[in-house]
Structures are given as structure tokens and as C-alpha cells.
XYZ file of C-alpha atoms in Angstrom:
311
model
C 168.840 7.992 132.389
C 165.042 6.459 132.267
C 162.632 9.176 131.054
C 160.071 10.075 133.923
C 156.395 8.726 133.719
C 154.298 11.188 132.943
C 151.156 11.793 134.957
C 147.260 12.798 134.241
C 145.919 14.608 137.111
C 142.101 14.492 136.435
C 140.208 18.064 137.908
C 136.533 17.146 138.725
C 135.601 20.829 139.388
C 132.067 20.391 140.558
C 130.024 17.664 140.090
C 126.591 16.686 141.527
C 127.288 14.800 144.986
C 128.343 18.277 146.754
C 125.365 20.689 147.526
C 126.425 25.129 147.544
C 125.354 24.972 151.650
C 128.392 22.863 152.528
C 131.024 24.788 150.960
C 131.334 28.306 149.803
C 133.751 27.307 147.407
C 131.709 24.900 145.136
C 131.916 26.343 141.761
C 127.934 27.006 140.823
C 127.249 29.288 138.207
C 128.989 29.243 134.150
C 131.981 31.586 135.308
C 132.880 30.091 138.654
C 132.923 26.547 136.688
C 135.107 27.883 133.620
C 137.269 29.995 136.244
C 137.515 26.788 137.857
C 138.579 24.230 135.300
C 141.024 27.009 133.844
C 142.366 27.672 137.502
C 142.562 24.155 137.929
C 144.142 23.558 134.273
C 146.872 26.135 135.017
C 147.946 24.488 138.240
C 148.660 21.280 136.007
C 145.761 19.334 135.654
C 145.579 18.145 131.985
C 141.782 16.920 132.102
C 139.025 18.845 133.510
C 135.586 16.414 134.251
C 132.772 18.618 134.191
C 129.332 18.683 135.418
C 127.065 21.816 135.441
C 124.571 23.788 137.785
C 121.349 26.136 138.194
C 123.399 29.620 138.908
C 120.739 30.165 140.914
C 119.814 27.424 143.782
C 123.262 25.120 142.597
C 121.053 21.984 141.712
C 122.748 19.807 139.075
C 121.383 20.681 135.481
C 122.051 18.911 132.284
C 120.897 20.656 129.777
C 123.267 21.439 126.795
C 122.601 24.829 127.618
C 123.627 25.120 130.767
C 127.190 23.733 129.772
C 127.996 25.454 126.822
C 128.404 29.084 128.469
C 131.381 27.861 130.468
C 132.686 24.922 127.451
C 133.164 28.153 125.174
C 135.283 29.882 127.513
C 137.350 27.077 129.106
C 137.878 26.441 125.425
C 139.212 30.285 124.553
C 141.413 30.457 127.364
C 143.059 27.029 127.854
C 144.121 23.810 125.848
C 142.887 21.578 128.809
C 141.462 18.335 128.031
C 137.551 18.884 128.576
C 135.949 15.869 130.177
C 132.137 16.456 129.892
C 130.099 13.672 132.130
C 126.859 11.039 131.183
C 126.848 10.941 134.664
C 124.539 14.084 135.367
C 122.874 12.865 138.811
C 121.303 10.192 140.108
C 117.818 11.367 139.296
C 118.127 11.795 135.644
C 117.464 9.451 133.091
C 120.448 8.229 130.805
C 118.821 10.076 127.431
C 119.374 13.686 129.609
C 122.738 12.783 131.046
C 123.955 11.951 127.790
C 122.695 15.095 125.872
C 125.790 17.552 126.390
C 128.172 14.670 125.267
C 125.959 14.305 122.049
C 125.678 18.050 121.665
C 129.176 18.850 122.045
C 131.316 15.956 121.221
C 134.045 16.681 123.684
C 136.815 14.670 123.344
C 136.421 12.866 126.996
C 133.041 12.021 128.298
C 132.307 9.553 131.632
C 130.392 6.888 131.536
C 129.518 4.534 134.842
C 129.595 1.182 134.370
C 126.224 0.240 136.014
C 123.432 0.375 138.153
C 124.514 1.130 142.071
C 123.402 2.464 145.516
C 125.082 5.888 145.479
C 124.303 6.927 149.539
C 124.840 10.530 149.772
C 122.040 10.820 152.913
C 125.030 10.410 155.658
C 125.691 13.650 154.976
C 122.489 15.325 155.733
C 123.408 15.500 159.683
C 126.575 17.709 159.490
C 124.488 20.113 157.885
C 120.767 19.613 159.000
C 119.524 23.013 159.631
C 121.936 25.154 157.308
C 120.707 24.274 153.812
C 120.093 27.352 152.151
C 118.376 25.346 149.250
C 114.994 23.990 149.758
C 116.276 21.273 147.386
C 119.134 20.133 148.835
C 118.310 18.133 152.150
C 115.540 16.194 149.997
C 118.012 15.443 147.031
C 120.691 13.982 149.278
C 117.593 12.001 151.456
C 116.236 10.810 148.350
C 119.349 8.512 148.180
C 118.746 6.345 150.847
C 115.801 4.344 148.957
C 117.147 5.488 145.099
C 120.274 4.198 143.189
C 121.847 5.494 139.892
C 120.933 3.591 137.589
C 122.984 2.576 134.273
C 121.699 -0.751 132.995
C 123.387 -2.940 129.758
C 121.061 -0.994 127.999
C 121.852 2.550 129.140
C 125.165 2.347 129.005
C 124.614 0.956 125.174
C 123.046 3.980 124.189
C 125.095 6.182 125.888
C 127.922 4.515 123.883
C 125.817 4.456 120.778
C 124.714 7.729 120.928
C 128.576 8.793 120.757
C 129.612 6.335 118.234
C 130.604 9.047 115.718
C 131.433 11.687 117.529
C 135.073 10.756 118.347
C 134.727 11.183 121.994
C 136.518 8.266 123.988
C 135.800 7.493 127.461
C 136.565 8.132 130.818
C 135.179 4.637 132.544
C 134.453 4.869 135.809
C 134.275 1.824 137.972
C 132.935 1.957 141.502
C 133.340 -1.609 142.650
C 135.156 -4.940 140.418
C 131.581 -5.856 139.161
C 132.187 -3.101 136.975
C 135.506 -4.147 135.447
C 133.860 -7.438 134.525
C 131.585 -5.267 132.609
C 133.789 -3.106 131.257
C 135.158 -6.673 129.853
C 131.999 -7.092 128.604
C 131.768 -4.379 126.268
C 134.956 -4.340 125.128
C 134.936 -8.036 123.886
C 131.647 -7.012 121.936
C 133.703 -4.349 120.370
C 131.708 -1.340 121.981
C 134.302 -0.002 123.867
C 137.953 0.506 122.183
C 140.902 0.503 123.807
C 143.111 2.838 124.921
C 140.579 2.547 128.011
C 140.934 5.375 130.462
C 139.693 3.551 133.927
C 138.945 5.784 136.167
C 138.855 3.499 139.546
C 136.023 5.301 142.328
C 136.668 4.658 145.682
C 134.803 5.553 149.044
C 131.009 6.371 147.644
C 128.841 4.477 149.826
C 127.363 1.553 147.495
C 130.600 1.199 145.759
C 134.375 -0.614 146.923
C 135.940 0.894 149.625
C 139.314 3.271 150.593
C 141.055 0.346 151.923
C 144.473 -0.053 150.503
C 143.657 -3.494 150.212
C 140.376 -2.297 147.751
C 142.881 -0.647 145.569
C 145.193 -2.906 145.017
C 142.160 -5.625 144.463
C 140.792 -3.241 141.750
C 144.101 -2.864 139.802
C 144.947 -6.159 139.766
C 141.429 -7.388 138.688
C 141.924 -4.639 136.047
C 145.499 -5.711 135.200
C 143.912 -9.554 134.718
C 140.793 -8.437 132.650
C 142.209 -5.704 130.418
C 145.920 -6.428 130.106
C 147.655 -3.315 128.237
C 144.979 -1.835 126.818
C 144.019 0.754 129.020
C 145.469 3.671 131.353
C 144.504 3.565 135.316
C 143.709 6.724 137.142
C 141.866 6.730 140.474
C 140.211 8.920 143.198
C 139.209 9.103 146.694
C 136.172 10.559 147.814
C 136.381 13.117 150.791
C 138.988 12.759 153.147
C 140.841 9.569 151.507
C 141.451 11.886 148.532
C 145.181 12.697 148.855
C 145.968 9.243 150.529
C 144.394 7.194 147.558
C 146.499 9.620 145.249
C 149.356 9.078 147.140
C 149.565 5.300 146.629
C 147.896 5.001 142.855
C 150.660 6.835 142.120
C 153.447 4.363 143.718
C 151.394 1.463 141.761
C 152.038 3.366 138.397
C 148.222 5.405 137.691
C 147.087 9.088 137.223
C 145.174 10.956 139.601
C 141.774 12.916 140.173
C 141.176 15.560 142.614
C 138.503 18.334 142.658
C 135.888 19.429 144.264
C 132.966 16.578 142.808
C 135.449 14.637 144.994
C 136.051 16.304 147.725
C 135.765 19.812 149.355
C 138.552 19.517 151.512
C 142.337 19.961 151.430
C 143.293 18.929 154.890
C 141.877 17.925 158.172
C 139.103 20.647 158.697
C 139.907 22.810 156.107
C 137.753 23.687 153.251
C 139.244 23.680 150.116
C 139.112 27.607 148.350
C 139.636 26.418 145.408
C 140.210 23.342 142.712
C 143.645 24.586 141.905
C 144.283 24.207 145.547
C 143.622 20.355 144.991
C 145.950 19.884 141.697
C 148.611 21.966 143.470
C 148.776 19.458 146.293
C 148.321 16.260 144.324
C 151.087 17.864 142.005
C 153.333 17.930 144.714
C 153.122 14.030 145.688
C 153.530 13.336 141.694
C 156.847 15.294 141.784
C 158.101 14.355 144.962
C 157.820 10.790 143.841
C 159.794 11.557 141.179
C 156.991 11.924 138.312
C 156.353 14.473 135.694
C 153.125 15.999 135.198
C 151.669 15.473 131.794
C 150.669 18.670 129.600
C 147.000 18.431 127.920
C 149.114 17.496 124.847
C 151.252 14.494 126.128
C 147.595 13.142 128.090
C 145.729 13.532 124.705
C 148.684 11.208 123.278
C 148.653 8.557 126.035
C 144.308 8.587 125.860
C 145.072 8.442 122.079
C 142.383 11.322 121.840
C 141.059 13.520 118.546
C 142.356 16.650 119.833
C 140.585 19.934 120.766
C 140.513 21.371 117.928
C 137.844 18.970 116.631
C 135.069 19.863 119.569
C 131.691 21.565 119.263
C 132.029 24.303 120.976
């Protein structure tokens, strides 16, 4: 009998598109993100990506110091596969997004693979007069006439900056522009493989949810990279579960979480990240797949192991 694939189901528990007014939910301050990322860790994801916050207004905040109170904990209480992002938010510079990474040499860290409109102001209606946040309507406006930017040259000295800290990354690719130069980097030798693609679809600026988008950015991926790197994919807000659904028929790992989406159905908020991993779980099984432990996805990603991490 064939031996079952076995699956990495990302967590993003947080991130910085999602503001605290539209969901109660959103993990904010050091314990709701480690409670979080070990919640979501015990339901079966294997990674956690993490991003961290202001416990008091919920703005995204990358300083080391607001990620190590919840790295040492997720660390003491779980064997999960920490994921720390040089993502940050669109209005940081690349030398503060990539200062946790360099602080704590996690074993994962994201990296975007270039410059992009990133449109989060479409949401601003649903929620225009409940921001609790005098920061929040004018961070998600500012988007309209801003990008996030990651240039050649930021994204070589995000990748130099970790050159000897034995972190690999998670590559995340928002449109096929960014495969090419993902191609790019590895032919100069800056990126090694295993490469852990992590395929973004549905943020305005990027590729689309069609299925047609998907299978366009695997087999682009499949041309330019051959075997030398795992695909895993998400699906912002309500196209989460149904771009997990088919990744995993075409043979790739999933995200889910909250940076994602903060929903788990039609109208209903997700309570919690765990919620998320327990439903993606269920399409991986009923399709016949095994979940991977933190273990088994450290052995696919070819990782240093956690015992080797900074914090």
C-alpha cells in the first residue's frame, strides 16, 4: 500500500492586513499571539507564520521586542515550526522588517518577492464608522496611493542579512512575476533549494482566486524550479478554504489563519486560528492525506531544527 503524502498546514495567526475593529478574535497582544500559534499548533498545523502587535491600539510592530515575549513561550510549550516574517507592513522599511529574523534566527522567515500594490482600502466601507483605533482607517487608506515595496536590493539584504543564521525561507509569491524572480536568485546562488513557495492569492495588486490563476502559478513554478522546492498556497478571505481545497488535489500544503482570513464560513467570524487548521485538516484527511508533525515538515523544508533558535 502507497504511504500517504504528508501535508504542511501553514497557521498565519495574525499578521498586519487585519485591523482589532473588524474582528474580536484577532490575536493582539504577546499572550493572545503565543495562545494562538500553540492553539493553532495543537490542532495540527506544523508551521506557525508570525507577525506581532502594539497590545495596546493592535497596530503592527516590528521590533524584536515586541516578538520575543510570545517566541519564548510558543517555544516552551510546543515543538511547532516558528515562521517569523520580513514582511512586517507595508509602511516599514526592509532594515525594520528584517530585524526579528536577524535577532532571533528562527528557523522559517518570509520573504516577498518584490515590490507590489497591496490594496487593503476596499475594506474601509464595511467598517467606516466602527474603528476603535484612530490608526486604523488611515493605515488601510494609505494603501490606495502606497505599495510594499521589496526591490532586488531589499530582498538582497534581507537574504544577506540571514546568510548565517540558518534560517531558510518561506517565499511568498503574489503574482508569476515573482517566480521569475525567485529564478533569479536562485541561479545567482542566493536562494538554496529546498524552496518553500508559498503561492498568495486574492490580495488586490497580486494574481487572482481563479482556479485558472492557480493552476497558472504551479505550472509556471513546476517549469522554473523543477524539484527543488515544496508548494503551499493560500487564499485570502473568503477563497481561503476553496483555494485549500484544490492545492491540495494538485499535490501542495496549505495556509490558513487569521493574517488570511477572519472567517470560517459564510458570515461567520472565525473565534479562533485553531478553528481554521481544524477545518483545513479535515479536507487534507478526507482527501486521503496525512497531516505532517513539526518533525516530518522540518524534514521535507530540510530545516536546522528548533533546538538551534534564539530564543
Amino acid at each position: 500500500m502507497a504511504k500517504s503524502r504528508k501535508v504542511i498546514i501553514t497557521c498565519a495567526v495574525t499578521g498586519s492586513i487585519h485591523t482589532p475593529s473588524m474582528s474580536p478574535h484577532l490575536p493582539v497582544t504577546p499572550q493572545e499571539i503565543a495562545d494562538a500559534a500553540i492553539g493553532a499548533a495543537e490542532a495540527g498545523a506544523s508551521v506557525v507564520h508570525l507577525h506581532a502587535r502594539n497590545p495596546q491600539d493592535g497596530r503592527p510592530d516590528q521590533s524584536p521586542e515586541a516578538f520575543a515575549p510570545f517566541l519564548k513561550v510558543i517555544k516552551q510549550r510546543s515543538n511547532v515550526v516558528v515562521n517569523i516574517t520580513t514582511g512586517g507592513a507595508p509602511t516599514m522599511t526592509a532594515e525594520e522588517r528584517v530585524r526579528p529574523a536577524a535577532t532571533f534566527k528562527p528557523e522559517v522567515a518570509s520573504l516577498n518577492m518584490g515590490t507590489m500594490n497591496f490594496g487593503l482600502y476596499p475594506m474601509i466601507p464595511r467598517y467606516k464608522g466602527k474603528f476603535k483605533y484612530d490608526w486604523e482607517e488611515p493605515y488601510l487608506e494609505k494603501s490606495r496611493a502606497g505599495m510594499f515595496k521589496n526591490t532586488f536590493a531589499d530582498i538582497e539584504y534581507i537574504l544577506a542579512t540571514c546568510a548565517e543564521n540558518g534560517t531558510r525561507f518561506e517565499v511568498e509569491c503574489y503574482d508569476v512575476g515573482h517566480l521569475y524572480t525567485l529564478r533569479h536568485f536562485l541561479d545567482r546562488g542566493l536562494i538554496k533549494p529546498p524552496i518553500f513557495v508559498q503561492g498568495v492569492f486574492g490580495i488586490l495588486g497580486g494574481i487572482g482566486t481563479h482556479p485558472e490563476d492557480v493552476m497558472m502559478m504551479k505550472r509556471t513554478a513546476d517549469r522554473l524550479l523543477g524539484d527543488n522546492y515544496e508548494w503551499s498556497a493560500l487564499g485570502a478571505g473568503a477563497s481561503q478554504m476553496r483555494i485549500a481545497a484544490q492545492v491540495l488535489a494538485m499535490g501542495g500544503n496549505v495556509r490558513v489563519g487569521m493574517e488570511d482570513s477572519l472567517w470560517v464560513g459564510s458570515g461567520q467570524l472565525a473565534e479562533s486560528n485553531a478553528q481554521q487548521v481544524t477545518k483545513v485538516r479535515k479536507i487534507v484527511e478526507g482527501l486521503g492525506l496525512e497531516v505532517a508533525s513539526p518533525d516530518e515538515a522540518r524534514e521535507i523544508l530540510a530545516l536546522k531544527g528548533g533546538d538551534k533558535v534564539n530564543f
